[in-house]
Coordinates of C-alpha atoms in Angstrom, one line a residue:
M178 CA 19.4 90.3 6.5
A179 CA 20.3 89.0 3.0
A180 CA 17.6 89.1 0.4
P181 CA 17.5 87.6 -3.1
P182 CA 17.6 90.4 -5.7
A183 CA 14.8 91.8 -7.7
R184 CA 12.0 90.2 -5.7
P185 CA 9.2 92.1 -3.9
R186 CA 10.1 93.2 -0.5
G187 CA 8.6 90.9 2.2
L188 CA 7.9 90.8 5.9
R189 CA 9.4 88.5 8.4
A190 CA 7.5 85.7 10.1
L191 CA 5.7 85.9 13.3
G192 CA 3.7 83.3 15.2
K193 CA 0.0 84.2 15.8
L194 CA -0.6 86.5 18.6
T195 CA -3.9 86.8 20.5
A196 CA -5.2 90.3 21.5
P197 CA -6.3 90.6 25.1
L198 CA -9.0 93.0 26.3
I199 CA -8.0 96.6 26.1
T200 CA -9.0 99.8 28.0
F201 CA -8.2 103.3 27.2
A202 CA -7.4 106.3 29.5
L203 CA -7.1 109.8 28.0
A204 CA -4.5 112.0 29.7
L205 CA -4.9 115.8 29.8
A206 CA -1.6 116.4 28.1
G207 CA -2.0 113.9 25.3
T208 CA -3.2 110.3 25.1
T209 CA -2.0 107.3 27.0
V210 CA -3.4 104.0 25.8
A211 CA -3.2 101.3 28.5
A212 CA -4.1 97.7 28.4
G213 CA -4.6 95.0 31.0
T214 CA -4.3 91.2 30.9
G215 CA -3.8 88.3 33.0
H216 CA -1.7 85.2 32.6
A217 CA -1.9 81.9 34.5
A218 CA 1.1 81.1 36.7
D219 CA 3.7 78.9 34.9
Q220 CA 7.1 77.7 36.2
H221 CA 8.5 78.1 32.7
P222 CA 6.3 80.6 30.9
A223 CA 6.8 81.0 27.2
S224 CA 6.2 84.8 27.5
A225 CA 9.3 85.0 29.7
G226 CA 11.4 83.2 27.0
W227 CA 11.5 79.6 28.4
V228 CA 11.9 76.8 26.0
R229 CA 12.6 73.1 26.4
T230 CA 15.5 71.9 24.3
H231 CA 17.6 68.7 24.5
G232 CA 15.9 67.8 27.8
S233 CA 16.8 71.1 29.5
W234 CA 14.8 74.3 30.1
V235 CA 16.6 77.3 28.8
R236 CA 15.4 80.9 29.0
V237 CA 15.9 82.4 25.6
Q238 CA 14.1 85.0 23.4
P239 CA 14.4 84.9 19.6
G240 CA 15.2 88.0 17.8
H241 CA 15.2 89.5 14.2
P242 CA 17.4 91.8 12.3
H243 CA 14.9 94.5 12.2
A244 CA 17.5 97.0 11.6
A245 CA 19.1 94.9 8.9
A246 CA 16.7 96.1 6.3
D247 CA 16.0 93.8 3.4
A248 CA 18.6 94.2 0.8
L249 CA 15.8 94.9 -1.7
T250 CA 15.4 98.2 -0.1
T251 CA 18.8 99.1 -1.4
M252 CA 18.0 97.5 -4.7
T253 CA 15.1 99.8 -5.4
A254 CA 17.3 102.8 -4.8
R255 CA 19.8 101.7 -7.6
S256 CA 19.6 101.3 -11.3
T257 CA 19.5 97.7 -12.4
A258 CA 21.5 95.9 -14.9
T259 CA 21.7 92.4 -16.4
V260 CA 24.8 90.2 -16.0
S261 CA 25.6 88.7 -19.4
Q262 CA 26.2 85.2 -18.2
H263 CA 23.1 85.3 -16.1
P264 CA 20.3 87.1 -17.9
A265 CA 17.7 85.9 -15.3
H266 CA 19.7 87.5 -12.5
P267 CA 18.9 91.1 -12.3
M268 CA 21.6 92.9 -10.2
G269 CA 22.6 96.5 -9.1
L270 CA 25.3 99.0 -9.3
V271 CA 26.9 100.7 -6.3
N272 CA 25.3 103.9 -5.1
N273 CA 27.8 106.2 -3.5
D274 CA 25.2 108.7 -2.7
Q275 CA 24.0 106.5 0.3
P276 CA 24.5 107.8 3.7
D277 CA 27.3 106.3 5.9
L278 CA 26.7 103.9 8.7
T279 CA 26.3 105.5 12.1
Y280 CA 26.9 103.9 15.5
H281 CA 23.8 103.3 17.6
G282 CA 25.2 103.1 21.0
G283 CA 25.4 99.3 21.7
Q284 CA 22.6 97.0 22.9
D285 CA 22.8 94.9 26.1
S286 CA 26.5 96.1 26.4
V287 CA 27.4 94.9 22.8
G288 CA 28.1 97.1 19.9
V289 CA 30.5 95.1 17.6
T290 CA 32.4 91.9 17.8
S291 CA 35.5 93.5 19.4
G292 CA 37.6 90.3 19.9
S293 CA 38.7 87.8 17.2
P294 CA 35.4 86.5 15.7
K295 CA 34.4 82.9 16.3
V296 CA 31.9 81.0 14.2
Y297 CA 30.2 77.7 15.3
I298 CA 28.3 75.9 12.6
V299 CA 25.3 73.8 13.6
Y300 CA 23.9 71.2 11.1
W301 CA 20.4 70.9 12.6
G302 CA 18.4 67.7 12.4
S303 CA 18.5 64.1 11.4
Q304 CA 17.5 65.2 8.0
W305 CA 21.1 65.8 7.4
G306 CA 21.9 62.1 7.5
T307 CA 25.2 60.5 8.7
A308 CA 28.2 62.6 9.5
G309 CA 31.6 61.8 8.1
K310 CA 35.0 63.5 7.3
D311 CA 36.6 64.4 4.0
P312 CA 40.4 64.3 3.4
A313 CA 40.8 67.9 4.5
G314 CA 39.1 67.1 7.8
Y315 CA 35.8 68.9 7.1
T316 CA 32.5 67.4 8.3
T317 CA 30.5 65.7 5.5
L318 CA 26.8 64.7 5.6
S319 CA 25.2 61.9 3.7
N320 CA 22.1 64.0 2.9
D321 CA 24.0 67.0 1.5
P322 CA 23.6 66.5 -2.3
E323 CA 25.5 69.8 -3.1
N324 CA 28.3 69.1 -0.7
A325 CA 27.7 72.4 0.8
A326 CA 28.8 71.7 4.3
P327 CA 32.5 71.3 3.6
Y328 CA 32.4 74.5 1.4
Q329 CA 30.8 76.4 4.3
Q330 CA 33.3 75.2 6.8
S331 CA 36.3 75.9 4.6
F332 CA 35.1 79.5 3.9
F333 CA 34.9 80.4 7.6
R334 CA 38.1 78.5 8.3
G335 CA 39.9 80.6 5.7
L336 CA 38.8 84.0 6.8
G337 CA 41.8 86.2 7.9
T338 CA 44.3 84.2 5.9
K339 CA 46.3 85.0 2.7
G340 CA 46.2 88.8 3.2
D341 CA 42.3 88.8 3.6
A342 CA 41.6 92.4 3.0
W343 CA 38.0 91.7 2.7
S344 CA 37.8 91.1 6.5
G345 CA 39.8 94.3 6.9
V346 CA 36.7 96.4 5.7
M347 CA 34.8 95.5 8.9
T348 CA 37.7 96.3 11.1
Q349 CA 37.2 100.1 10.7
Y350 CA 34.1 99.9 12.8
C351 CA 34.2 100.0 16.6
E352 CA 32.1 100.5 19.8
S353 CA 32.2 102.6 22.9
M354 CA 31.4 105.7 20.7
A355 CA 28.7 108.4 21.1
T356 CA 25.4 107.5 19.4
G357 CA 25.4 108.8 15.8
S358 CA 29.2 108.8 15.3
T359 CA 30.4 107.9 11.9
K360 CA 34.2 107.6 12.8
C361 CA 36.0 105.9 15.5
A362 CA 37.9 107.7 18.2
A363 CA 41.4 106.8 19.3
N364 CA 41.5 103.7 21.6
S365 CA 38.0 102.7 20.7
P366 CA 37.6 98.8 20.5
H367 CA 37.4 97.9 16.8
V368 CA 35.9 94.8 15.1
G369 CA 38.4 92.0 15.5
I370 CA 39.8 89.9 12.6
P371 CA 40.3 86.2 12.6
H372 CA 43.6 84.6 11.7
G373 CA 42.5 81.5 10.1
D374 CA 40.5 80.3 13.0
A375 CA 37.1 81.9 12.6
L376 CA 35.7 78.4 12.4
A377 CA 35.6 77.5 16.1
G378 CA 33.5 74.3 15.9
V379 CA 31.0 72.2 14.1
W380 CA 28.0 70.3 15.6
V381 CA 26.0 67.7 13.7
D382 CA 22.8 67.8 15.9
N383 CA 21.2 64.9 14.2
S384 CA 20.0 62.8 17.2
T385 CA 16.4 63.9 16.4
A386 CA 14.6 65.4 13.4
A387 CA 14.5 69.3 13.3
P388 CA 11.1 70.8 12.7
Q389 CA 10.1 70.8 9.1
A390 CA 9.0 74.5 9.3
A391 CA 11.0 75.7 12.4
T392 CA 9.5 78.7 14.2
E393 CA 11.6 81.6 15.4
P394 CA 11.5 80.4 19.0
Q395 CA 12.6 76.9 17.8
I396 CA 15.5 78.4 15.9
A397 CA 16.5 80.5 18.9
A398 CA 16.3 77.4 21.2
E399 CA 18.7 75.5 18.8
A400 CA 21.2 78.4 18.9
A401 CA 21.1 78.3 22.7
A402 CA 21.5 74.5 22.7
A403 CA 24.6 75.1 20.5
A404 CA 26.0 77.5 23.1
K405 CA 25.5 74.8 25.8
H406 CA 26.9 72.0 23.5
F407 CA 30.1 74.0 22.9
G408 CA 30.4 75.0 26.6
N409 CA 29.7 78.7 26.0
T410 CA 27.5 79.2 29.0
T411 CA 28.6 82.6 30.3
P412 CA 28.4 86.2 28.8
A413 CA 32.1 86.3 28.3
S414 CA 32.3 83.0 26.5
N415 CA 29.6 84.3 24.0
R416 CA 30.9 87.8 23.7
N417 CA 32.7 87.4 20.3
V418 CA 30.8 84.3 19.1
Q419 CA 28.1 83.7 16.5
Y420 CA 26.3 80.5 15.7
V421 CA 25.2 79.6 12.2
V422 CA 22.1 77.4 12.4
T423 CA 22.1 75.5 9.1
T424 CA 19.0 73.5 7.9
A425 CA 18.9 70.6 5.5
Q426 CA 17.7 70.5 1.9
G427 CA 13.9 70.7 1.6
M428 CA 13.4 72.3 5.0
D429 CA 11.2 75.4 5.5
P430 CA 12.5 77.4 8.4
D431 CA 10.7 80.6 9.2
H432 CA 8.4 80.2 6.2
W433 CA 11.4 80.5 3.9
H434 CA 9.8 78.8 0.9
E435 CA 6.5 80.7 1.1
L436 CA 8.2 84.1 1.4
N437 CA 11.1 83.9 -1.1
T438 CA 12.0 87.4 0.1
W439 CA 15.1 86.6 2.1
C440 CA 18.0 84.1 1.8
A441 CA 19.4 84.2 5.3
W442 CA 19.2 86.4 8.4
H443 CA 21.0 87.1 11.6
T444 CA 20.0 88.3 15.1
F445 CA 20.6 87.8 18.7
E446 CA 18.8 86.5 21.9
R447 CA 19.0 87.1 25.6
S448 CA 19.6 83.7 27.2
S449 CA 20.8 82.0 30.5
Y450 CA 24.2 82.2 28.8
G451 CA 24.3 85.9 28.1
T452 CA 23.4 87.4 24.7
V453 CA 23.8 84.9 21.9
A454 CA 24.3 86.0 18.2
Y455 CA 23.1 83.7 15.5
T456 CA 22.4 83.3 11.9
L457 CA 19.7 81.1 10.2
M458 CA 21.1 79.6 7.0
P459 CA 18.6 77.5 5.0
Y460 CA 19.7 75.2 2.3
L461 CA 20.4 77.8 -0.3
T462 CA 20.3 75.9 -3.5
D463 CA 16.7 75.2 -2.8
Y464 CA 16.0 78.7 -4.2
K465 CA 18.2 79.7 -7.3
Y466 CA 18.1 83.4 -6.5
C467 CA 20.1 82.9 -3.4
G468 CA 23.4 82.8 -5.2
T469 CA 23.4 79.5 -7.1
N470 CA 26.1 79.9 -9.9
W471 CA 25.9 83.6 -9.3
I472 CA 29.4 84.3 -10.6
N473 CA 31.1 81.0 -11.0
P474 CA 30.2 78.1 -13.4
G475 CA 30.0 74.4 -12.6
P476 CA 29.3 72.4 -9.5
R477 CA 31.4 74.6 -7.2
G478 CA 29.7 77.7 -8.5
R479 CA 26.4 76.2 -7.4
L480 CA 27.7 76.9 -3.8
D481 CA 28.4 80.7 -4.6
G482 CA 25.5 81.6 -2.3
W483 CA 27.0 79.8 0.7
S484 CA 29.9 82.3 0.8
I485 CA 28.1 85.3 -0.6
L486 CA 25.4 85.0 2.0
G487 CA 27.4 83.5 4.7
G488 CA 29.8 86.4 4.3
H489 CA 26.9 88.9 4.3
E490 CA 25.5 87.7 7.5
Y491 CA 28.9 87.4 9.1
A492 CA 29.9 90.8 8.2
E493 CA 26.6 92.2 9.5
T494 CA 26.9 90.3 12.7
I495 CA 30.4 91.5 13.6
T496 CA 29.5 95.1 13.0
D497 CA 26.0 95.0 14.5
Q498 CA 26.1 92.0 16.8
N499 CA 23.2 92.9 19.0
A500 CA 20.9 94.6 16.4
I501 CA 20.3 97.5 16.3
G502 CA 23.0 98.7 18.6
G503 CA 25.8 98.6 16.2
W504 CA 26.4 100.2 12.8
I505 CA 23.4 100.9 10.5
D506 CA 22.5 103.8 8.3
A507 CA 19.6 106.2 8.7
A508 CA 17.4 104.0 6.4
G509 CA 18.0 100.9 8.3
Q510 CA 20.7 99.3 6.1
E511 CA 23.6 97.4 7.7
D512 CA 27.0 97.1 6.0
G513 CA 26.0 94.1 3.9
D514 CA 22.5 95.3 2.8
K515 CA 24.0 98.4 1.2
C516 CA 26.2 96.4 -1.1
A517 CA 24.1 93.3 -1.9
W518 CA 24.0 91.8 -5.4
I519 CA 26.1 94.4 -7.3
N520 CA 27.4 93.4 -10.6
Q521 CA 30.6 91.4 -10.8
G522 CA 33.3 93.4 -12.5
T523 CA 31.9 96.8 -11.5
P524 CA 33.1 98.9 -8.5
G525 CA 31.9 97.3 -5.3
G526 CA 30.7 94.3 -7.1
L527 CA 30.8 90.5 -6.3
F528 CA 34.2 88.9 -6.6
N529 CA 36.1 85.7 -5.7
L530 CA 38.0 86.1 -2.4
Q531 CA 41.3 84.1 -2.4
L532 CA 41.9 82.4 1.0
T533 CA 44.4 79.7 1.9
T534 CA 41.3 77.3 1.9
G535 CA 40.2 78.2 -1.6
A536 CA 38.4 80.8 -3.7
F537 CA 35.0 81.9 -2.5
A538 CA 32.4 84.2 -4.1
V539 CA 31.7 87.2 -1.8
Q540 CA 30.1 90.6 -2.0
A541 CA 31.7 93.9 -1.0
T542 CA 30.5 95.6 2.2
W543 CA 30.1 99.3 2.9
S544 CA 33.1 101.3 4.0
N545 CA 32.6 104.6 5.7
D546 CA 36.3 105.4 5.2
Q547 CA 36.0 105.1 1.4
H548 CA 32.3 106.0 1.2
T549 CA 31.6 103.1 -1.1
C550 CA 31.1 99.4 -1.2
S551 CA 34.5 97.9 -0.9
G552 CA 36.1 94.5 -0.9
S553 CA 39.5 95.7 0.6
H554 CA 40.7 97.8 3.5
P555 CA 43.8 97.8 5.6
V556 CA 43.2 95.9 8.9
V557 CA 42.7 98.3 11.8
A558 CA 44.3 96.4 14.6
N559 CA 42.9 96.7 18.1
H560 CA 45.2 97.5 21.1
P561 CA 46.2 94.3 22.9
L562 CA 43.8 95.0 25.7
V563 CA 40.1 95.7 24.9
V564 CA 37.2 96.2 27.3
S565 CA 33.7 95.9 26.0
T566 CA 31.0 98.6 26.0
L567 CA 29.0 98.8 29.2
C568 CA 25.2 99.9 28.7
D569 CA 23.6 102.6 30.8
R570 CA 21.4 100.7 33.3
T571 CA 19.2 101.0 36.4
E572 CA 19.2 98.6 39.3
P573 CA 16.8 98.3 42.3
V574 CA 17.3 99.9 45.6
N575 CA 19.0 97.6 48.2
R576 CA 18.7 94.5 46.0
P577 CA 21.6 92.3 44.7
V578 CA 23.4 93.7 41.6
S579 CA 25.6 91.7 39.2
V580 CA 27.1 93.5 36.3
P581 CA 29.9 91.6 34.3
V582 CA 32.7 93.6 32.8
I583 CA 34.2 91.7 29.8
A584 CA 37.8 92.3 28.7
T585 CA 40.1 90.5 26.3
D586 CA 43.9 90.7 26.1
R587 CA 46.1 89.1 23.5
L588 CA 49.1 89.2 25.7
S589 CA 48.0 88.2 29.1
K590 CA 45.1 86.6 30.9
A591 CA 45.9 88.1 34.2
L592 CA 43.9 91.3 34.3
R593 CA 43.2 93.7 37.1
Y594 CA 39.8 95.7 37.3
S595 CA 39.1 98.8 39.1
A596 CA 36.1 101.2 39.2
T597 CA 35.3 104.7 40.2
G598 CA 31.9 106.3 40.8
L599 CA 30.2 103.2 42.1
P600 CA 27.2 103.8 44.4
R601 CA 27.9 103.0 48.0
G602 CA 27.5 99.3 48.7
L603 CA 28.8 98.2 45.2
S604 CA 32.3 97.0 44.4
I605 CA 34.2 95.4 41.5
D606 CA 36.1 92.2 41.8
A607 CA 39.7 93.0 41.0
R608 CA 40.3 89.7 39.3
T609 CA 37.0 88.9 37.5
G610 CA 35.6 92.4 36.8
L611 CA 32.2 91.6 38.3
I612 CA 30.4 94.6 39.8
H613 CA 28.4 93.3 42.7
G614 CA 26.7 94.1 46.0
R615 CA 23.6 96.0 46.9
S616 CA 23.0 99.7 47.4
S617 CA 20.5 102.1 49.0
Q618 CA 22.2 105.2 47.6
R619 CA 19.5 106.4 45.3
G620 CA 20.3 108.3 42.1
T621 CA 22.3 108.0 38.9
R622 CA 26.0 108.1 38.8
A623 CA 28.7 108.1 36.1
V624 CA 31.0 105.0 36.5
T625 CA 34.3 104.4 34.9
V626 CA 35.8 100.9 34.8
T627 CA 39.5 100.6 34.1
V628 CA 41.3 97.3 33.1
R629 CA 45.1 96.8 33.3
D630 CA 47.3 93.9 32.3
K631 CA 50.8 92.9 33.4
A632 CA 52.3 94.4 30.2
G633 CA 51.2 97.9 31.3
N634 CA 48.3 98.2 28.9
R635 CA 45.2 100.1 30.0
A636 CA 41.6 100.2 28.7
A637 CA 38.6 101.9 30.2
T638 CA 34.8 102.1 29.6
H639 CA 32.1 104.4 31.0
F640 CA 28.5 104.0 31.7
R641 CA 25.7 105.5 33.9
L642 CA 24.4 103.4 36.7
G643 CA 21.2 104.3 38.5
I644 CA 19.8 102.9 41.8
L645 CA 16.2 103.7 41.6
P646 CA 12.9 102.5 42.9
S647 CA 11.7 101.7 39.3
A648 CA 10.0 98.7 37.9
E649 CA 12.4 98.7 34.9
Y650 CA 15.9 97.4 35.6
G651 CA 19.0 96.4 33.6
C652 CA 20.1 97.9 30.4
Q653 CA 18.1 100.9 29.1
G654 CA 16.5 99.8 25.8
I655 CA 17.6 101.7 22.7
E656 CA 15.4 103.1 20.1
Q657 CA 13.9 100.4 18.0
I658 CA 12.2 102.5 15.2
V659 CA 14.3 103.2 12.1
D660 CA 13.9 106.9 11.1
P661 CA 11.7 107.7 14.1
G662 CA 11.5 111.5 13.2
F663 CA 10.9 111.0 9.5
E664 CA 14.1 112.8 8.6
V665 CA 15.3 110.6 5.8
A666 CA 14.5 112.6 2.8
A667 CA 13.1 111.3 -0.5
D668 CA 15.5 110.7 -3.4
A669 CA 15.6 112.5 -6.7
K670 CA 12.7 110.5 -8.0
G671 CA 10.6 111.1 -4.9
N672 CA 11.0 107.7 -3.5
Y673 CA 11.5 107.4 0.2
P674 CA 14.4 105.0 0.9
G675 CA 13.8 104.4 4.6
W676 CA 12.2 101.7 6.6
W677 CA 8.6 103.1 6.8
A678 CA 6.1 101.7 4.3
Q679 CA 3.8 104.4 3.0
S680 CA 0.8 103.8 0.8
A681 CA 1.5 106.9 -1.4
T682 CA 4.4 109.1 -2.2
G683 CA 4.6 112.2 0.1
I684 CA 3.0 110.9 3.3
I685 CA 6.5 111.2 4.7
S686 CA 7.1 114.9 4.0
Q687 CA 9.2 117.9 4.6
S688 CA 6.5 120.1 3.1
T689 CA 6.2 123.6 4.6
A690 CA 2.3 123.2 4.3
H691 CA 2.5 122.0 8.0
A692 CA 5.1 122.2 10.7
A693 CA 7.2 119.3 12.0
H694 CA 7.3 118.7 15.8
S695 CA 11.1 118.8 15.5
G696 CA 13.5 118.7 12.6
K697 CA 12.2 119.0 9.1
G698 CA 10.3 115.8 8.5
Y699 CA 6.9 114.6 9.6
A700 CA 4.2 112.2 8.4
W701 CA 1.1 113.6 6.9
L702 CA -1.8 111.3 6.7
G703 CA -5.2 112.4 5.1
H704 CA -3.9 113.6 1.7
S705 CA -6.5 111.8 -0.2
A706 CA -10.3 111.9 0.0
T707 CA -10.7 108.9 -2.3
Q708 CA -8.4 106.3 -0.7
D709 CA -7.0 105.6 2.7
D710 CA -3.5 106.6 3.6
T711 CA -1.4 104.0 5.5
L712 CA 2.0 104.2 7.2
S713 CA 3.6 101.3 9.0
Q714 CA 6.9 99.8 10.2
S715 CA 7.7 96.3 11.3
V716 CA 9.5 96.4 14.7
E717 CA 11.1 93.7 16.7
T718 CA 10.1 93.4 20.3
T719 CA 13.7 92.9 21.1
P720 CA 14.4 89.6 22.9
G721 CA 14.6 89.2 26.5
Y722 CA 12.7 92.4 27.4
T723 CA 9.3 92.2 29.3
K724 CA 7.7 95.6 28.5
A725 CA 7.1 97.4 25.2
S726 CA 5.7 100.8 24.6
F727 CA 5.1 102.9 21.4
S728 CA 5.0 106.8 21.6
F729 CA 4.7 109.6 19.1
W730 CA 3.5 113.3 18.8
L731 CA 0.2 113.9 17.1
H732 CA -1.4 117.1 15.6
V733 CA -4.9 116.8 14.3
D734 CA -5.6 119.8 12.0
S735 CA -9.1 119.9 10.6
T736 CA -11.7 122.0 9.0
N737 CA -14.3 119.3 9.4
T738 CA -16.5 119.8 12.4
S739 CA -19.1 117.1 11.6
A740 CA -19.8 114.4 14.1
Q741 CA -21.7 112.4 11.5
S742 CA -19.1 112.4 8.7
Q743 CA -15.9 111.9 10.7
D744 CA -12.4 111.7 9.3
T745 CA -10.4 109.1 11.3
L746 CA -6.9 107.9 12.1
T747 CA -6.5 104.3 13.4
L748 CA -3.5 102.9 15.1
E749 CA -3.3 99.1 15.0
L750 CA -0.9 96.3 15.7
D751 CA -0.5 93.6 13.0
D752 CA 0.9 90.2 12.7
Q753 CA 4.1 90.6 10.6
Y754 CA 3.9 87.2 8.8
S755 CA 0.3 87.1 8.0
G756 CA -0.4 90.8 8.0
K757 CA -3.6 90.1 10.1
R758 CA -4.6 92.6 12.7
I759 CA -3.7 91.8 16.3
A760 CA -5.6 94.7 17.8
V761 CA -6.9 98.2 17.1
L762 CA -5.1 100.4 19.7
H763 CA -7.0 103.6 19.3
T764 CA -8.9 105.8 16.8
W765 CA -8.8 109.5 16.5
S766 CA -11.2 111.7 14.5
N767 CA -11.6 115.3 13.3
L768 CA -13.4 116.0 16.6
D769 CA -10.0 115.4 18.3
A770 CA -8.4 118.4 16.6
T771 CA -5.5 120.0 18.5
S772 CA -3.9 123.4 18.4
G773 CA -0.5 121.7 18.1
Y774 CA 1.4 118.5 18.6
V775 CA 0.4 116.5 21.7
P776 CA 2.2 113.3 23.0
V777 CA 0.6 109.9 22.8
S778 CA 1.8 106.8 24.5
V779 CA 0.7 103.2 23.9
D780 CA 1.4 100.2 26.1
L781 CA 2.0 97.2 23.9
T782 CA 3.2 94.8 26.5
P783 CA -0.1 92.7 26.6
Y784 CA -0.1 92.2 22.9
V785 CA 3.5 91.0 22.5
A786 CA 3.8 89.2 25.9
P787 CA 2.7 85.8 24.5
E788 CA 5.8 85.8 22.1
F789 CA 8.0 88.4 23.3
G790 CA 10.9 88.7 20.8
S791 CA 8.7 88.5 17.7
T792 CA 8.2 91.1 15.1
V793 CA 5.0 93.2 14.8
I794 CA 3.8 95.9 12.5
V795 CA 2.8 99.3 13.9
K796 CA 0.3 100.7 11.4
F797 CA -1.6 104.0 11.0
T798 CA -4.6 104.3 8.6
S799 CA -6.4 107.5 7.9
H800 CA -9.8 107.7 6.3
E801 CA -11.3 110.9 4.8
T802 CA -15.0 111.4 4.3
G803 CA -14.9 114.7 2.6
N804 CA -12.4 116.7 0.6
A805 CA -9.3 115.7 2.7
A806 CA -10.3 118.2 5.3
T807 CA -8.3 116.7 8.1
A808 CA -4.6 116.4 8.3
F809 CA -3.3 113.8 10.8
L810 CA 0.3 114.7 11.5
L811 CA 2.8 112.4 13.2
D812 CA 6.3 113.0 14.3
D813 CA 9.0 111.8 16.7
T814 CA 7.9 108.3 17.0
S815 CA 9.5 105.8 19.5
F816 CA 9.4 102.1 20.2
R817 CA 11.0 101.5 23.6
L818 CA 11.6 98.2 25.5
A819 CA 12.3 97.6 29.2

């Protein structure tokens, strides 16, 4: 997500959720919090991701770049400086002490954009006015007072031209790696580079007005409509594609004007057309801190933000296409976040990128190879034949299975697929790569898929496939919590640079006063007897899943034995946009003291089912009645989806 500099860090928007009735069951080994709810039958239930767009029902779920931590997080860790020509624009300096990006294993069989990136721009709504063409062939719009649309198109059309070493920075990243990797192995599929053809299409969707304040589901529906409009209705056709949903001047998508804490964001959705990556791009000059005249003077410089932020979200999408399965750091920063709003003229700072279509203001992005923010890197070319990551997954016993394998080849379209390790009853189509059939052979097996072309090139991918009598099928959800074990250490000033929000310094601790469940870090609530301690994290209920659970390890260490003056720890779920409480999930007290850490599991499905794909806040609050007599210790949190 791209945020304006030097503004208070904000939360993303979320439609209101209603809390169903809740019941609790206490397990012997720990605590399991269960909830029950009922929903009326509906042919196209919103909870399952159905939306009606352009006269058709499409199953989509909107998502958010929850791993793409607000760039302001990075800013707070940097010293600030003032640019002489823009005294009102506080900016930062590069911090080379930041951790490198690590690979997170891929989500829904996608890690990075491993083919040549394709960008489709959507100008959403009749508010844009009438479409035309300029002498260069770019689409113009009558209600575009800044003439931003041609600038935006020319930026994407120029990527990869004129020795574009800026795009080369992203090509160092890859997929099909072990989770936690910081370097790519030989033959790993790398991020692709465009060759002057990143702009794949433009759609002026002005038949009706776009919503004045579009919600997240509406934005996702427009991205899905764009996929349909451009004929990208299969997982393969959307594999290396992103859609930029652009709104007209004066529009307020996703509470943009109220929040003023982000300038643009990217995410993905599960849909009937496979996974669809998209960016929301508001009319940036509506808010001067989103790049207007950031480094260039005059009318063209007013459009600096369209390439600074367009490039930011583009770079983050191709390196983390299905967030948070790609490349992020331990504190939740993507490659663009780590380098946002750095002084022009300083190492890693903003600069004008020369392309065949013109000069465009851009920011640097993080380079693991150089361990700094960089605007230049040699292009790491893919092998001619690339096969995408396949996620570990489970499938039902003796039920139809359909798993697409997606490969791209620069030299040949005639590919041959083979597989080893498939359970009995499943096979792979040698021409299309579709794994299909049904199997009663229970258990989990290691499968290798190999692809060959006529030129003799070969590529392979590996995954684990389980045939199990389970209620959870398909790709196994990856961890959604950033810094789940509280292992991101405080900086020299004692500030915690990670994604957790703590009410006081030191709640996230590596103190030897208590022991962690694992590693060195843990969270210690109950420090203060005079004010409540809070700890929270906003988490996306990743699009397209139908179940959500939150778990952690809890140790209640107390010298308070009173039943009348109880120290308490409350776990609640909040609405991310309004901050209002959705539900109190459970409360513990000093009377729940334990001899060590015990596991706790919470079923969140009933609370997020009305708008699965939205972002919620998981929040802990401790309250002390005496002299901080009770320590509520948390460790090894996990937010999982199925």
